[in-house]
Amino acid sequence: MKITLDEAAKIIGDAQTIILTSHIRPDGDSIGSTLGLMHFLRAQGKDARVLIDDEIPRIFSVLPGIDQIARPVEGQRCTADLLIVCDVELKRTGAVVSSVDAVRVLNIDHHVTNDEAAEYLYLNPDYAATCEIVHDLIRVMGGAFSLETATCLYTGMATDTGFFRFSNTTPHTMRAAADFLEVGVQQSKIAIAMEMKSYDEVMAQANAIRNVEMFCGGRVAAVFIDEMRAKEVTTTEGLLDALRVIEGTQIVFFMKWLAPDTYRVSMRSKGANVSRIAQRFDGGGHIRAAGCTILAPFDAAKQAILDAIGEELNC
Ligand code: 5GP
Ligand code: MN
């Protein structure tokens, strides 16, 4: 059921024990929104903690409280007054939803593709990041931004907007970011941390880019990472930023081996609706940034995604 921000604030206010979670393969917005809200709720005297069912990429070690994020333990159940699922629909949280017994479940998201399966959903697809929603939520709850909260929320807004360059960046995004800078967020430290890669990661990514393939008369650029190369390309952070600068591209994407006959696709566009393409494969996202998982052998998966993109672009 869709609810208003005031109703979401009331549900949170009524709860004492709160578990926060987000999607697997966590990014800046998923970690920033859960951790930022956790810090705020703790300052309100609540028992709040973050559970994420995946490894936390080490670039996020600059975020205060990052070491307090726990993974659900198999066979171990948790209870809470409230489970808050941020930046994703319930089904993409790994084992968290099934291992938490919560009186209520609140979903806070900015993805237009959200399946609306949650008991309570506050959805704002006009916002660039879930962290931007959490900014407003804290304001509605009458709270102030501590440096810890602001650092986490700033990071999520920065990563979901390509450091305030993508078209999802609005005046509200910039005002919220300004609120965070005002309490002392060190934005250049965050920018440096988010871009950091090991030497090996840079080299592996350079090799991946060298194997870029062009389609649709240059309107599509793609990198395909098979099982063998997936072992070297341990991070895909920044890979699509390198492809999108290629002149004439409308859609850029990578397809990376995840498990046998399982490939992860991540797409970016300059206007074409890639979330519609992702939804064909049961994925989702935003018009200009979306992803999905394709269950097929390498060649079939490659053909399937290229066909779907070709239909979207009429090429
Ligand atoms: P990325 O390409 O960075 O993994 O994701 C781009 C956007 O699409 C993000 O907002 C992300 O949450 C969303 N997204 C990526 N993969 C999936 C997926 O498998 N399902 C859904 N619903 N959304 C996805
Ligand atoms: Mn997000």
PDB file of N, CA and C in Angstrom, residues 106-139:
ATOM      1  N   LEU A 106       8.202  -1.606   6.145  1.00  0.00           N
ATOM      2  CA  LEU A 106       8.094  -0.328   5.424  1.00  0.00           C
ATOM      3  C   LEU A 106       9.148  -0.299   4.325  1.00  0.00           C
ATOM      4  N   ASN A 107       8.710  -0.002   3.118  1.00  0.00           N
ATOM      5  CA  ASN A 107       9.605   0.070   1.958  1.00  0.00           C
ATOM      6  C   ASN A 107       9.738   1.553   1.553  1.00  0.00           C
ATOM      7  N   ILE A 108      10.977   2.004   1.449  1.00  0.00           N
ATOM      8  CA  ILE A 108      11.247   3.387   1.020  1.00  0.00           C
ATOM      9  C   ILE A 108      12.099   3.309  -0.238  1.00  0.00           C
ATOM     10  N   ASP A 109      11.585   3.827  -1.348  1.00  0.00           N
ATOM     11  CA  ASP A 109      12.299   3.594  -2.614  1.00  0.00           C
ATOM     12  C   ASP A 109      12.072   4.740  -3.603  1.00  0.00           C
ATOM     13  N   HIS A 110      12.972   4.815  -4.587  1.00  0.00           N
ATOM     14  CA  HIS A 110      12.818   5.821  -5.649  1.00  0.00           C
ATOM     15  C   HIS A 110      12.799   5.169  -7.037  1.00  0.00           C
ATOM     16  N   HIS A 111      12.647   3.846  -7.068  1.00  0.00           N
ATOM     17  CA  HIS A 111      12.620   3.154  -8.358  1.00  0.00           C
ATOM     18  C   HIS A 111      11.198   3.071  -8.905  1.00  0.00           C
ATOM     19  N   VAL A 112      11.006   3.603 -10.087  1.00  0.00           N
ATOM     20  CA  VAL A 112       9.682   3.597 -10.706  1.00  0.00           C
ATOM     21  C   VAL A 112       9.224   2.157 -10.968  1.00  0.00           C
ATOM     22  N   THR A 113      10.169   1.227 -11.038  1.00  0.00           N
ATOM     23  CA  THR A 113       9.833  -0.182 -11.312  1.00  0.00           C
ATOM     24  C   THR A 113       9.493  -0.974 -10.043  1.00  0.00           C
ATOM     25  N   ASN A 114       9.448  -0.309  -8.875  1.00  0.00           N
ATOM     26  CA  ASN A 114       9.124  -1.011  -7.624  1.00  0.00           C
ATOM     27  C   ASN A 114       7.824  -1.817  -7.774  1.00  0.00           C
ATOM     28  N   ASP A 115       7.839  -3.066  -7.313  1.00  0.00           N
ATOM     29  CA  ASP A 115       6.683  -3.960  -7.528  1.00  0.00           C
ATOM     30  C   ASP A 115       5.517  -3.713  -6.558  1.00  0.00           C
ATOM     31  N   GLU A 116       5.688  -2.777  -5.641  1.00  0.00           N
ATOM     32  CA  GLU A 116       4.634  -2.372  -4.703  1.00  0.00           C
ATOM     33  C   GLU A 116       4.096  -3.530  -3.868  1.00  0.00           C
ATOM     34  N   ALA A 117       4.955  -4.505  -3.600  1.00  0.00           N
ATOM     35  CA  ALA A 117       4.530  -5.672  -2.825  1.00  0.00           C
ATOM     36  C   ALA A 117       4.578  -5.421  -1.317  1.00  0.00           C
ATOM     37  N   ALA A 118       5.218  -4.348  -0.899  1.00  0.00           N
ATOM     38  CA  ALA A 118       5.389  -4.109   0.542  1.00  0.00           C
ATOM     39  C   ALA A 118       4.079  -3.712   1.210  1.00  0.00           C
ATOM     40  N   GLU A 119       4.005  -4.044   2.498  1.00  0.00           N
ATOM     41  CA  GLU A 119       2.832  -3.686   3.301  1.00  0.00           C
ATOM     42  C   GLU A 119       2.632  -2.164   3.282  1.00  0.00           C
ATOM     43  N   TYR A 120       3.721  -1.441   3.490  1.00  0.00           N
ATOM     44  CA  TYR A 120       3.694   0.023   3.422  1.00  0.00           C
ATOM     45  C   TYR A 120       4.821   0.466   2.497  1.00  0.00           C
ATOM     46  N   LEU A 121       4.488   1.298   1.515  1.00  0.00           N
ATOM     47  CA  LEU A 121       5.499   1.757   0.563  1.00  0.00           C
ATOM     48  C   LEU A 121       5.460   3.268   0.433  1.00  0.00           C
ATOM     49  N   TYR A 122       6.610   3.899   0.700  1.00  0.00           N
ATOM     50  CA  TYR A 122       6.741   5.306   0.328  1.00  0.00           C
ATOM     51  C   TYR A 122       7.662   5.345  -0.894  1.00  0.00           C
ATOM     52  N   LEU A 123       7.095   5.714  -2.030  1.00  0.00           N
ATOM     53  CA  LEU A 123       7.835   5.711  -3.294  1.00  0.00           C
ATOM     54  C   LEU A 123       7.884   7.132  -3.841  1.00  0.00           C
ATOM     55  N   ASN A 124       9.091   7.577  -4.168  1.00  0.00           N
ATOM     56  CA  ASN A 124       9.206   8.878  -4.835  1.00  0.00           C
ATOM     57  C   ASN A 124      10.146   8.752  -6.027  1.00  0.00           C
ATOM     58  N   PRO A 125       9.570   8.432  -7.211  1.00  0.00           N
ATOM     59  CA  PRO A 125      10.417   8.215  -8.388  1.00  0.00           C
ATOM     60  C   PRO A 125      11.018   9.504  -8.943  1.00  0.00           C
ATOM     61  N   ASP A 126      10.601  10.661  -8.403  1.00  0.00           N
ATOM     62  CA  ASP A 126      11.169  11.933  -8.875  1.00  0.00           C
ATOM     63  C   ASP A 126      12.498  12.256  -8.203  1.00  0.00           C
ATOM     64  N   TYR A 127      12.827  11.496  -7.165  1.00  0.00           N
ATOM     65  CA  TYR A 127      14.076  11.762  -6.463  1.00  0.00           C
ATOM     66  C   TYR A 127      15.210  10.922  -7.049  1.00  0.00           C
ATOM     67  N   ALA A 128      16.391  11.524  -7.050  1.00  0.00           N
ATOM     68  CA  ALA A 128      17.563  10.870  -7.643  1.00  0.00           C
ATOM     69  C   ALA A 128      18.042   9.692  -6.819  1.00  0.00           C
ATOM     70  N   ALA A 129      17.780   9.736  -5.530  1.00  0.00           N
ATOM     71  CA  ALA A 129      18.341   8.705  -4.646  1.00  0.00           C
ATOM     72  C   ALA A 129      17.404   8.455  -3.475  1.00  0.00           C
ATOM     73  N   THR A 130      17.497   7.278  -2.901  1.00  0.00           N
ATOM     74  CA  THR A 130      16.724   7.001  -1.687  1.00  0.00           C
ATOM     75  C   THR A 130      17.239   7.887  -0.552  1.00  0.00           C
ATOM     76  N   CYS A 131      18.531   8.194  -0.574  1.00  0.00           N
ATOM     77  CA  CYS A 131      19.096   9.099   0.438  1.00  0.00           C
ATOM     78  C   CYS A 131      18.414  10.463   0.427  1.00  0.00           C
ATOM     79  N   GLU A 132      17.949  10.867  -0.743  1.00  0.00           N
ATOM     80  CA  GLU A 132      17.248  12.150  -0.850  1.00  0.00           C
ATOM     81  C   GLU A 132      15.893  12.061  -0.133  1.00  0.00           C
ATOM     82  N   ILE A 133      15.256  10.895  -0.220  1.00  0.00           N
ATOM     83  CA  ILE A 133      13.995  10.676   0.505  1.00  0.00           C
ATOM     84  C   ILE A 133      14.265  10.697   2.016  1.00  0.00           C
ATOM     85  N   VAL A 134      15.358  10.019   2.406  1.00  0.00           N
ATOM     86  CA  VAL A 134      15.676   9.950   3.843  1.00  0.00           C
ATOM     87  C   VAL A 134      15.954  11.358   4.382  1.00  0.00           C
ATOM     88  N   HIS A 135      16.553  12.204   3.562  1.00  0.00           N
ATOM     89  CA  HIS A 135      16.754  13.616   3.935  1.00  0.00           C
ATOM     90  C   HIS A 135      15.424  14.237   4.344  1.00  0.00           C
ATOM     91  N   ASP A 136      14.402  14.078   3.481  1.00  0.00           N
ATOM     92  CA  ASP A 136      13.082  14.668   3.759  1.00  0.00           C
ATOM     93  C   ASP A 136      12.421  14.007   4.963  1.00  0.00           C
ATOM     94  N   LEU A 137      12.605  12.699   5.065  1.00  0.00           N
ATOM     95  CA  LEU A 137      12.002  11.939   6.170  1.00  0.00           C
ATOM     96  C   LEU A 137      12.512  12.462   7.514  1.00  0.00           C
ATOM     97  N   ILE A 138      13.815  12.679   7.593  1.00  0.00           N
ATOM     98  CA  ILE A 138      14.403  13.178   8.841  1.00  0.00           C
ATOM     99  C   ILE A 138      13.858  14.570   9.156  1.00  0.00           C
ATOM    100  N   ARG A 139      13.701  15.370   8.113  1.00  0.00           N
ATOM    101  CA  ARG A 139      13.124  16.712   8.296  1.00  0.00           C
ATOM    102  C   ARG A 139      11.689  16.626   8.823  1.00  0.00           C
TER     103      ARG A 139
END
